Short mmCIF file of C-alpha atoms in Angstrom, two decimals:
data_model
loop_
_atom_site.label_atom_id
_atom_site.label_comp_id
_atom_site.label_asym_id
_atom_site.label_seq_id
_atom_site.Cartn_x
_atom_site.Cartn_y
_atom_site.Cartn_z
CA UNK A 88 2.24 -96.52 97.83
CA UNK A 89 4.45 -99.05 96.11
CA UNK A 90 6.63 -97.95 93.27
CA UNK A 91 6.54 -100.04 90.06
CA UNK A 92 10.04 -101.14 89.13
CA UNK A 93 11.71 -100.06 85.95
CA UNK A 94 9.34 -97.25 85.06
CA UNK A 95 9.79 -93.61 85.49
CA UNK A 96 7.61 -92.24 88.06
CA UNK A 97 5.41 -90.33 85.63
CA UNK A 98 4.88 -93.40 83.42
CA UNK A 99 4.35 -95.76 86.28
CA UNK A 100 1.66 -93.61 87.61
CA UNK A 101 0.07 -93.25 84.16
CA UNK A 102 0.48 -90.12 82.04
CA UNK A 103 -1.53 -88.63 79.19
CA UNK A 104 0.53 -87.91 76.12
CA UNK A 105 -1.45 -85.97 73.46
CA UNK A 106 -4.66 -87.19 75.04
CA UNK A 107 -3.73 -90.96 75.27
CA UNK A 108 -3.08 -92.88 78.41
CA UNK A 109 0.24 -94.68 78.64
CA UNK A 110 0.26 -97.19 81.50
CA UNK A 111 3.23 -99.42 80.94
CA UNK A 112 6.52 -99.84 79.03
CA UNK A 113 5.09 -102.79 77.12
CA UNK A 114 2.12 -100.91 75.70
CA UNK A 115 4.18 -97.71 74.97
CA UNK A 116 5.82 -98.99 71.76
CA UNK A 117 2.64 -99.83 70.07
CA UNK A 118 0.97 -96.64 71.10
CA UNK A 119 3.96 -94.46 70.13
CA UNK A 120 4.10 -96.07 66.70
CA UNK A 121 0.46 -95.36 66.26
CA UNK A 122 0.99 -91.83 67.47
CA UNK A 123 3.86 -91.22 65.04
CA UNK A 124 1.64 -92.36 62.25
CA UNK A 125 -1.06 -89.96 63.35
CA UNK A 126 1.40 -87.05 63.56
CA UNK A 127 2.72 -87.73 60.05
CA UNK A 128 -0.75 -87.78 58.62
CA UNK A 129 -1.61 -84.55 60.38
CA UNK A 130 1.54 -82.85 59.14
CA UNK A 131 0.81 -84.03 55.66
CA UNK A 132 -2.70 -82.71 55.87
CA UNK A 133 -1.40 -79.38 57.11
CA UNK A 134 1.09 -79.14 54.25
CA UNK A 135 -1.57 -80.04 51.74
CA UNK A 136 -3.90 -77.41 53.18
CA UNK A 137 -1.10 -74.85 52.98
CA UNK A 138 -0.28 -75.75 49.39
CA UNK A 139 -3.95 -75.67 48.50
CA UNK A 140 -4.36 -72.23 50.14
CA UNK A 141 -1.38 -70.84 48.24
CA UNK A 142 -2.73 -72.25 45.01
CA UNK A 143 -6.10 -70.65 45.62
CA UNK A 144 -4.48 -67.31 46.39
CA UNK A 145 -2.39 -67.52 43.21
CA UNK A 146 -5.47 -68.44 41.23
CA UNK A 147 -7.34 -65.50 42.75
CA UNK A 148 -4.51 -63.15 41.78
CA UNK A 149 -4.57 -64.48 38.22
CA UNK A 150 -8.35 -63.99 38.07
CA UNK A 151 -8.06 -60.44 39.39
CA UNK A 152 -5.35 -59.67 36.85
CA UNK A 153 -7.53 -61.01 34.06
CA UNK A 154 -10.46 -58.93 35.28
CA UNK A 155 -8.29 -55.81 35.44
CA UNK A 156 -7.02 -56.39 31.93
CA UNK A 157 -10.53 -56.90 30.68
CA UNK A 158 -11.64 -53.69 32.39
CA UNK A 159 -8.80 -51.70 30.78
CA UNK A 160 -9.59 -53.15 27.40
CA UNK A 161 -13.27 -52.30 27.70
CA UNK A 162 -12.44 -48.81 28.91
CA UNK A 163 -10.19 -48.19 25.93
CA UNK A 164 -12.82 -49.61 23.69
CA UNK A 165 -15.38 -47.21 25.12
CA UNK A 166 -13.09 -44.23 24.42
CA UNK A 167 -12.98 -45.04 20.75
CA UNK A 168 -16.62 -45.84 20.60
CA UNK A 169 -18.49 -43.76 18.03
CA UNK A 170 -21.87 -42.65 19.30
CA UNK A 171 -24.28 -42.71 16.32
CA UNK A 172 -26.31 -39.96 18.01
CA UNK A 173 -23.33 -37.65 18.68
CA UNK A 174 -23.85 -35.43 15.64
CA UNK A 175 -27.51 -34.90 16.39
CA UNK A 176 -26.61 -34.12 20.01
CA UNK A 177 -23.99 -31.56 18.95
CA UNK A 178 -26.48 -29.87 16.65
CA UNK A 179 -29.00 -29.68 19.44
CA UNK A 180 -26.46 -28.22 21.84
CA UNK A 181 -25.33 -25.69 19.22
CA UNK A 182 -28.93 -24.61 18.66
CA UNK A 183 -29.40 -24.17 22.40
CA UNK A 184 -26.21 -22.10 22.66
CA UNK A 185 -27.35 -19.91 19.78
CA UNK A 186 -30.69 -19.36 21.52
CA UNK A 187 -28.93 -18.37 24.73
CA UNK A 188 -26.60 -15.97 22.93
CA UNK A 189 -29.44 -14.43 20.97
CA UNK A 190 -31.21 -13.76 24.24
CA UNK A 191 -28.36 -11.40 25.17
CA UNK A 192 -27.83 -10.08 21.66
CA UNK A 193 -30.54 -7.45 22.05
CA UNK A 194 -28.28 -5.40 24.30
CA UNK A 195 -25.35 -6.00 21.94
CA UNK A 196 -27.48 -4.85 19.03
CA UNK A 197 -28.46 -1.70 20.90
CA UNK A 198 -24.78 -1.02 21.54
CA UNK A 199 -23.98 -1.35 17.84
CA UNK A 200 -26.86 0.95 16.94
CA UNK A 201 -25.69 3.53 19.49
CA UNK A 202 -22.16 3.42 18.07
CA UNK A 203 -23.46 3.80 14.55
CA UNK A 204 -25.64 6.72 15.59
CA UNK A 205 -22.62 8.46 17.13
CA UNK A 206 -20.65 8.02 13.92
CA UNK A 207 -23.53 9.43 11.88
CA UNK A 208 -24.03 12.28 14.36
CA UNK A 209 -20.41 13.21 13.74
CA UNK A 210 -21.01 13.08 9.95
CA UNK A 211 -19.20 9.79 9.35
CA UNK A 212 -22.05 8.22 7.43
CA UNK A 213 -19.85 5.71 5.60
CA UNK A 214 -18.38 4.54 8.90
CA UNK A 215 -21.84 4.12 10.38
CA UNK A 216 -23.12 2.13 7.38
CA UNK A 217 -20.03 -0.08 7.30
CA UNK A 218 -20.40 -0.82 11.00
CA UNK A 219 -24.00 -1.95 10.50
CA UNK A 220 -23.18 -4.02 7.44
CA UNK A 221 -20.38 -5.78 9.32
CA UNK A 222 -22.95 -7.39 11.63
CA UNK A 223 -23.50 -11.01 10.67
CA UNK A 224 -27.30 -10.75 10.74
CA UNK A 225 -27.47 -7.45 8.85
CA UNK A 226 -29.20 -8.99 5.81
CA UNK A 227 -31.98 -10.43 7.99
CA UNK A 228 -32.38 -7.49 10.39
CA UNK A 229 -34.88 -4.90 9.14
CA UNK A 230 -33.90 -2.42 11.87
CA UNK A 231 -30.26 -2.38 10.85
CA UNK A 232 -31.12 -2.11 7.16
CA UNK A 233 -33.53 0.76 7.80
CA UNK A 234 -30.91 2.56 9.89
CA UNK A 235 -28.27 2.13 7.19
CA UNK A 236 -30.69 3.46 4.57
CA UNK A 237 -31.37 6.54 6.71
CA UNK A 238 -27.63 7.27 6.98
CA UNK A 239 -27.17 6.91 3.23
CA UNK A 240 -30.12 9.20 2.63
CA UNK A 241 -28.68 11.83 4.98
CA UNK A 242 -25.30 11.58 3.26
CA UNK A 243 -26.92 12.11 -0.12
CA UNK A 244 -28.29 15.44 1.14
CA UNK A 245 -24.83 16.63 2.23
CA UNK A 246 -22.83 19.10 0.21
CA UNK A 247 -19.07 19.54 -0.22
CA UNK A 248 -17.84 22.61 1.62
CA UNK A 249 -15.36 24.84 -0.26
CA UNK A 250 -11.94 24.13 1.22
CA UNK A 251 -10.67 27.66 0.61
CA UNK A 252 -13.54 29.09 2.71
CA UNK A 253 -12.72 27.16 5.88
CA UNK A 254 -11.81 29.39 8.80
CA UNK A 255 -9.18 28.63 11.45
CA UNK A 256 -9.40 30.10 14.97
CA UNK A 257 -6.90 29.85 17.80
CA UNK A 258 -6.42 30.58 21.49
CA UNK A 259 -3.58 30.69 23.98
CA UNK A 260 -3.86 29.22 27.48
CA UNK A 261 -7.09 30.35 29.11
CA UNK A 262 -7.16 32.67 32.11
CA UNK A 263 -8.68 30.88 35.10
CA UNK A 264 -8.24 33.59 37.74
CA UNK A 265 -8.87 37.07 36.34
CA UNK A 266 -7.59 38.87 39.43
CA UNK A 267 -4.20 37.12 39.28
CA UNK A 268 -3.74 37.40 35.52
CA UNK A 269 -4.89 41.00 35.15
CA UNK A 270 -3.00 42.46 38.09
CA UNK A 271 -0.38 45.17 37.83
CA UNK A 272 2.72 43.04 37.25
CA UNK A 273 4.82 42.96 34.09
CA UNK A 274 2.88 40.13 32.46
CA UNK A 275 -0.63 41.55 32.88
CA UNK A 276 -0.61 43.59 29.65
CA UNK A 277 0.44 40.61 27.56
CA UNK A 278 -2.26 38.41 29.11
CA UNK A 279 -4.85 41.07 28.36
CA UNK A 280 -3.74 41.24 24.74
CA UNK A 281 -3.34 37.58 23.75
CA UNK A 282 -5.25 35.53 26.31
CA UNK A 283 -8.92 34.62 26.60
CA UNK A 284 -10.75 33.94 29.87
CA UNK A 285 -12.64 30.72 30.53
CA UNK A 286 -16.00 32.50 30.55
CA UNK A 287 -15.23 34.15 27.21
CA UNK A 288 -14.09 30.85 25.72
CA UNK A 289 -17.23 29.03 26.82
CA UNK A 290 -19.42 31.76 25.36
CA UNK A 291 -17.51 31.73 22.05
CA UNK A 292 -17.72 27.95 21.64
CA UNK A 293 -21.42 27.87 22.47
CA UNK A 294 -22.24 30.59 19.94
CA UNK A 295 -20.12 28.95 17.23
CA UNK A 296 -21.96 25.70 17.86
CA UNK A 297 -25.29 27.48 17.65
CA UNK A 298 -24.25 28.97 14.31
CA UNK A 299 -23.56 25.50 12.87
CA UNK A 300 -19.75 25.38 13.11
CA UNK A 301 -18.15 21.94 13.20
CA UNK A 302 -14.55 21.18 14.21
CA UNK A 303 -12.43 19.50 11.58
CA UNK A 304 -8.75 18.59 11.24
CA UNK A 305 -6.24 20.22 8.93
CA UNK A 306 -5.84 16.71 7.54
CA UNK A 307 -9.50 16.70 6.54
CA UNK A 308 -8.69 19.58 4.22
CA UNK A 309 -5.74 18.02 2.43
CA UNK A 310 -4.10 14.70 1.64
CA UNK A 311 -0.33 14.38 2.04
CA UNK A 312 0.91 11.53 -0.14
CA UNK A 313 3.93 9.38 0.61
CA UNK A 314 5.90 11.23 -2.06
CA UNK A 315 5.21 14.56 -0.33
CA UNK A 316 2.64 15.88 -2.79
CA UNK A 317 -0.43 17.58 -1.32
CA UNK A 318 -3.96 17.63 -2.71
CA UNK A 319 -7.38 18.88 -1.64
CA UNK A 320 -9.84 16.57 0.06
CA UNK A 321 -13.63 16.72 0.16
CA UNK A 322 -15.61 17.54 3.29
CA UNK A 323 -19.31 16.63 3.14
CA UNK A 324 -21.66 18.32 5.61
CA UNK A 325 -25.41 18.83 5.83
CA UNK A 326 -26.75 22.23 4.71
CA UNK A 327 -26.16 24.92 7.35
CA UNK A 328 -23.04 23.27 8.82
CA UNK A 329 -19.69 25.07 8.48
CA UNK A 330 -16.31 23.44 9.13
CA UNK A 331 -13.59 25.23 11.08
CA UNK A 332 -10.16 24.39 12.49
CA UNK A 333 -9.38 24.99 16.17
CA UNK A 334 -5.83 25.33 17.49
CA UNK A 335 -4.15 26.36 20.72
CA UNK A 336 -0.69 27.88 20.94
CA UNK A 337 1.98 26.87 23.45
CA UNK A 338 0.10 24.91 26.16
CA UNK A 339 3.42 24.41 27.93
CA UNK A 340 2.43 26.32 31.09
CA UNK A 341 5.66 28.25 31.18
CA UNK A 342 7.45 29.00 34.44
CA UNK A 343 6.56 32.69 34.31
CA UNK A 344 2.82 31.80 34.41
CA UNK A 345 3.09 29.95 37.72
CA UNK A 346 1.42 32.52 40.00
CA UNK A 347 -0.82 34.23 37.45
CA UNK A 348 -4.00 32.18 37.58
CA UNK A 349 -3.30 29.47 35.02
CA UNK A 350 -3.30 25.65 35.36
CA UNK A 351 -0.13 23.75 36.21
CA UNK A 352 -0.39 20.99 33.63
CA UNK A 353 -2.61 18.50 31.83
CA UNK A 354 -3.15 15.17 33.58
CA UNK A 355 -4.88 11.86 32.93
CA UNK A 356 -7.44 10.94 35.59
CA UNK A 357 -8.21 7.44 36.87
CA UNK A 358 -11.15 7.40 34.45
CA UNK A 359 -8.79 8.04 31.54
CA UNK A 360 -9.97 11.60 30.91
CA UNK A 361 -7.58 14.48 30.27
CA UNK A 362 -8.03 17.33 32.75
CA UNK A 363 -6.02 20.18 34.24
CA UNK A 364 -4.41 20.37 37.65
CA UNK A 365 -4.78 23.78 39.27
CA UNK A 366 -2.96 24.93 42.40
CA UNK A 367 -5.37 26.67 44.76
CA UNK A 368 -4.50 29.50 47.14
CA UNK A 369 -4.66 27.14 50.13
CA UNK A 370 -2.04 24.85 48.60
CA UNK A 371 -4.44 22.13 47.49
CA UNK A 372 -4.59 20.92 43.91
CA UNK A 373 -7.89 20.82 42.01
CA UNK A 374 -8.47 18.63 38.95
CA UNK A 375 -10.93 19.93 36.38
CA UNK A 376 -11.74 21.75 33.14
CA UNK A 377 -9.42 24.76 33.30
CA UNK A 378 -8.17 25.10 29.72
CA UNK A 379 -9.05 24.47 26.08
CA UNK A 380 -8.45 20.70 25.98
CA UNK A 381 -10.73 19.49 28.79
CA UNK A 382 -13.34 22.17 28.06
CA UNK A 383 -13.61 21.04 24.42
CA UNK A 384 -13.67 17.38 25.46
CA UNK A 385 -16.58 18.05 27.80
CA UNK A 386 -18.42 20.16 25.22
CA UNK A 387 -18.14 17.44 22.58
CA UNK A 388 -19.40 14.84 25.05
CA UNK A 389 -22.50 16.99 25.44
CA UNK A 390 -22.67 18.05 21.77
CA UNK A 391 -21.12 15.28 19.64
CA UNK A 392 -22.27 16.96 16.42
CA UNK A 393 -19.75 19.77 17.12
CA UNK A 394 -17.02 17.36 15.97
CA UNK A 395 -16.48 16.07 12.44
CA UNK A 396 -15.52 12.38 12.58
CA UNK A 397 -14.49 12.81 16.24
CA UNK A 398 -11.96 15.58 15.55
CA UNK A 399 -10.85 17.97 18.27
CA UNK A 400 -8.23 20.72 18.00
CA UNK A 401 -4.52 20.87 17.27
CA UNK A 402 -1.96 22.01 19.84
CA UNK A 403 1.01 24.02 18.57
CA UNK A 404 3.85 23.26 20.97
CA UNK A 405 7.19 24.83 21.69
CA UNK A 406 9.78 22.81 23.61
CA UNK A 407 12.23 25.02 25.44
CA UNK A 408 10.40 24.61 28.77
CA UNK A 409 8.79 21.28 28.02
CA UNK A 410 5.26 20.46 26.90
CA UNK A 411 1.82 20.21 28.47
CA UNK A 412 3.19 21.43 31.80
CA UNK A 413 5.96 18.82 32.03
CA UNK A 414 9.64 19.72 31.97
CA UNK A 415 10.67 17.45 29.13
CA UNK A 416 13.37 19.46 27.37
CA UNK A 417 16.88 18.03 27.48
CA UNK A 418 18.15 20.95 29.56
CA UNK A 419 16.14 19.64 32.53
CA UNK A 420 18.23 16.49 32.31
CA UNK A 421 21.66 17.90 31.47
CA UNK A 422 21.26 21.10 33.54
CA UNK A 423 23.89 22.61 31.30
CA UNK A 424 24.90 25.91 33.03
CA UNK A 425 25.34 27.54 29.64
CA UNK A 426 21.67 26.94 28.81
CA UNK A 427 19.79 26.95 32.14
CA UNK A 428 17.68 30.11 32.47
CA UNK A 429 16.85 31.99 35.65
CA UNK A 430 13.35 30.48 35.67
CA UNK A 431 14.74 26.98 35.21
CA UNK A 432 17.31 27.38 37.99
CA UNK A 433 14.56 28.54 40.32
CA UNK A 434 12.57 25.46 39.36
CA UNK A 435 15.54 23.20 40.20
CA UNK A 436 15.98 24.94 43.55
CA UNK A 437 12.30 24.50 44.42
CA UNK A 438 12.14 20.89 43.19
CA UNK A 439 15.32 19.10 44.36
CA UNK A 440 13.66 15.69 43.80
CA UNK A 441 12.60 16.40 40.21
CA UNK A 442 12.54 13.19 38.14
CA UNK A 443 13.16 13.98 34.47
CA UNK A 444 12.34 10.50 33.18
CA UNK A 445 9.05 10.42 35.08
CA UNK A 446 8.02 13.81 33.72
CA UNK A 447 8.70 12.60 30.17
CA UNK A 448 6.71 9.43 30.76
CA UNK A 449 3.79 11.34 32.28
CA UNK A 450 3.78 13.85 29.42
CA UNK A 451 3.73 11.06 26.86
CA UNK A 452 0.81 9.40 28.66
CA UNK A 453 -1.16 12.65 28.43
CA UNK A 454 -0.30 13.11 24.74
CA UNK A 455 -1.34 9.53 23.94
CA UNK A 456 -4.65 9.98 25.78
CA UNK A 457 -5.29 13.20 23.88
CA UNK A 458 -4.57 11.65 20.49
CA UNK A 459 -6.98 8.82 21.32
CA UNK A 460 -9.67 11.49 21.80
CA UNK A 461 -9.08 13.23 18.47
CA UNK A 462 -6.43 15.82 19.36
CA UNK A 463 -3.39 16.50 17.18
CA UNK A 464 -0.03 18.22 17.65
CA UNK A 465 2.02 20.65 15.59
CA UNK A 466 5.39 22.31 15.88
CA UNK A 467 5.31 25.90 17.09
CA UNK A 468 9.12 25.95 16.73
CA UNK A 469 11.18 24.76 19.68
CA UNK A 470 12.15 28.23 20.86
CA UNK A 471 9.01 30.17 19.82
CA UNK A 472 10.85 31.94 17.01
CA UNK A 473 9.89 33.84 13.87
CA UNK A 474 12.06 31.96 11.35
CA UNK A 475 12.93 34.84 9.04
CA UNK A 476 14.39 36.74 11.98
CA UNK A 477 17.00 34.00 12.31
CA UNK A 478 19.59 32.51 10.01
CA UNK A 479 18.81 29.27 8.25
CA UNK A 480 21.38 27.51 10.42
CA UNK A 481 19.63 28.77 13.54
CA UNK A 482 16.28 27.54 12.20
CA UNK A 483 17.85 24.16 11.49
CA UNK A 484 19.15 23.96 15.07
CA UNK A 485 15.75 24.96 16.44
CA UNK A 486 13.96 22.39 14.28
CA UNK A 487 16.32 19.61 15.33
CA UNK A 488 15.71 20.46 18.96
CA UNK A 489 11.94 20.19 18.39
CA UNK A 490 12.32 16.86 16.62
CA UNK A 491 14.63 15.53 19.34
CA UNK A 492 12.78 16.81 22.41
CA UNK A 493 9.10 17.27 21.52
CA UNK A 494 8.37 14.69 18.81
CA UNK A 495 9.34 11.74 21.09
CA UNK A 496 6.61 12.91 23.49
CA UNK A 497 3.76 13.82 21.15
CA UNK A 498 4.68 11.91 18.00
CA UNK A 499 5.64 12.97 14.50
CA UNK A 500 3.77 15.76 12.77
CA UNK A 501 3.72 17.39 9.33
CA UNK A 502 2.19 20.64 10.62
CA UNK A 503 4.15 23.81 11.42
CA UNK A 504 2.19 26.62 13.09
CA UNK A 505 4.43 29.68 13.16
CA UNK A 506 5.03 31.59 16.37
CA UNK A 507 4.19 35.31 16.51
CA UNK A 508 1.90 34.80 13.49
CA UNK A 509 5.03 34.80 11.35
CA UNK A 510 5.72 32.97 8.10
CA UNK A 511 8.61 32.06 5.83
CA UNK A 512 7.37 34.14 2.90
CA UNK A 513 4.75 36.64 1.84
CA UNK A 514 1.42 35.78 0.25
CA UNK A 515 3.05 34.37 -2.88
CA UNK A 516 3.19 30.57 -3.17
CA UNK A 517 6.12 28.75 -1.63
CA UNK A 518 8.77 27.42 -3.97
CA UNK A 519 11.91 25.44 -3.33
CA UNK A 520 13.91 28.53 -4.17
CA UNK A 521 12.93 29.56 -0.65
CA UNK A 522 15.70 27.96 1.40
CA UNK A 523 13.57 27.92 4.58
CA UNK A 524 10.71 26.13 2.87
CA UNK A 525 13.08 23.75 1.10
CA UNK A 526 14.64 22.76 4.43
CA UNK A 527 11.37 22.48 6.39
CA UNK A 528 9.79 20.41 3.63
CA UNK A 529 12.80 18.08 3.79
CA UNK A 530 11.85 17.57 7.46
CA UNK A 531 8.37 16.40 6.35
CA UNK A 532 6.46 19.61 7.17
CA UNK A 533 3.70 19.95 4.57
CA UNK A 534 1.05 22.10 6.30
CA UNK A 535 1.90 25.66 7.38
CA UNK A 536 -0.21 28.16 9.34
CA UNK A 537 0.37 31.88 9.89
CA UNK A 538 -1.96 34.53 11.36
CA UNK A 539 -4.23 36.94 9.51
CA UNK A 540 -7.21 38.15 11.49
CA UNK A 541 -8.30 40.59 8.82
CA UNK A 542 -10.01 37.91 6.72
CA UNK A 543 -12.49 35.15 7.49
CA UNK A 544 -10.47 32.55 5.62
CA UNK A 545 -7.31 32.22 3.60
CA UNK A 546 -6.08 28.89 2.21
CA UNK A 547 -3.32 28.31 -0.31
CA UNK A 548 -2.29 25.07 -2.02
CA UNK A 549 1.00 24.31 -3.71
CA UNK A 550 2.07 21.02 -5.26
CA UNK A 551 3.63 19.88 -1.98
CA UNK A 552 2.10 22.04 0.77
CA UNK A 553 -1.05 23.65 2.14
CA UNK A 554 -1.00 27.00 3.89
CA UNK A 555 -3.80 28.47 6.02
CA UNK A 556 -4.23 31.73 7.93
CA UNK A 557 -5.52 31.71 11.51
CA UNK A 558 -7.72 34.16 13.43
CA UNK A 559 -6.82 35.11 17.01
CA UNK A 560 -9.81 35.12 19.37
CA UNK A 561 -8.22 37.07 22.20
CA UNK A 562 -8.55 40.32 24.13
CA UNK A 563 -6.83 42.38 21.46
CA UNK A 564 -8.98 41.18 18.55
CA UNK A 565 -12.22 41.33 20.53
CA UNK A 566 -11.52 44.85 21.79
CA UNK A 567 -10.22 46.47 18.62
CA UNK A 568 -11.88 44.48 15.82
CA UNK A 569 -15.17 42.99 17.10
CA UNK A 570 -16.73 43.39 13.66
CA UNK A 571 -14.18 40.96 12.20
CA UNK A 572 -15.54 38.26 14.50
CA UNK A 573 -19.26 38.71 13.93
CA UNK A 574 -19.48 35.63 11.71
CA UNK A 575 -18.34 33.57 14.69
CA UNK A 576 -19.91 35.15 17.78
CA UNK A 577 -21.16 38.39 19.32
CA UNK A 578 -18.26 39.96 21.23
CA UNK A 579 -20.43 42.03 23.60
CA UNK A 580 -22.30 38.98 24.87
CA UNK A 581 -19.14 37.03 25.70
CA UNK A 582 -16.87 39.85 26.93
CA UNK A 583 -15.52 39.25 30.44
CA UNK A 584 -16.29 42.35 32.50
CA UNK A 585 -13.27 41.60 34.69
CA UNK A 586 -10.93 42.26 31.77
CA UNK A 587 -9.25 45.67 32.16
CA UNK A 588 -9.85 48.23 29.45
CA UNK A 589 -8.53 49.64 27.32
CA UNK A 590 -6.60 46.60 26.19
CA UNK A 591 -2.99 47.75 25.74
CA UNK A 592 -2.01 48.37 22.13
CA UNK A 593 0.70 46.32 20.49
CA UNK A 594 3.84 47.69 18.88
#
């Protein structure tokens, strides 16, 4: 093969450049010039396409932005749009809701009627009528109107009961275990004299109910004004019903009672009911109706008409060993050796983990639960004293201790129920010349109760106090004076055969 002079080997032989054949040096110039022109045009076209693409993209972005803005505008416009049918729609929905609520209102109405009936059953006719009239549909509901009319008719047949003829009965802590209480130890005689057994108590309450007795409060008998003046109130009851006041002394479950067949304390159950805890022989603790408070609560649940306006009894509390079975007196906190008694020291020894603050809190919880159920509290003096056997200064100290240690647990009270059936005067009216009365009245005590079992009732009013005698329903009164109790119950039918006789005489 001959080699063509002056040409590179690849050109001489003929080479394709970008698809064109270049065969000689002489034709290369023309072809290259043409090629350069073609490349420039192609580059230009590519740049134009690129610019056009970018322009289209930019335009698309602008269009999308405009669409987004329009969408936002329309959305905002829709939010402020006023639907001409909105009001009609709301009225329709409201009517539907009312229909749905009225479908369930039958049960609500029955609940209101039941509540009103309970109020009327407990002689609160005005409360029952007011409850019915407070219902929004009362004017259109014939059932409610008829019920209200029946309550008003019953009230019109009621009669005011003479305040000075109202009797007042009281108990101490009830004996749960006769064998333990009436054994041969040093306390047995006292229990036999002043205590009542559970079976006797239940029989007494049932017979009083059967005779038409209805529990009231001392505050139903009198009104204590803000200025301290006291006036009679009116108690309306149907014919045949007789109001009476019920009280219980002490209810502190003193240390000396620990092994004698009495409860330990009052407690609040998970259901919110007030019951007693009772230590059994096997060491277990039973919760139940073992004293006046839970027994009365249960009886009223079964016989609501035994209670006037939901009233229960009034507990007269001392404070020197706490209240309601809790050791709430300050001595259990300070443990002052000069004041701690033998019983209290034994308690400390047996309960090294005793928590004073917790006992106070638990006692207050019980007291609050009791007050919510219609119970009230009174002072029985802090140290269970007969005032006239002490100097006025000693009575002042005792009163201050009650106000400082008991009132914070059970709340303030204007009732003083004397211990030992004592009083601060004879049968003559109190006056402020009596230094004891003058002092106690200055401490807001306006209602005073002594003991006189020889009469069915004794009530005395002064310008700034009311005084009432109480009747002891215990072993001593039942054994020696059963005839004085015949207006309340038949002693023979309630007498506990386990009670030893003769009941020891007092004095």
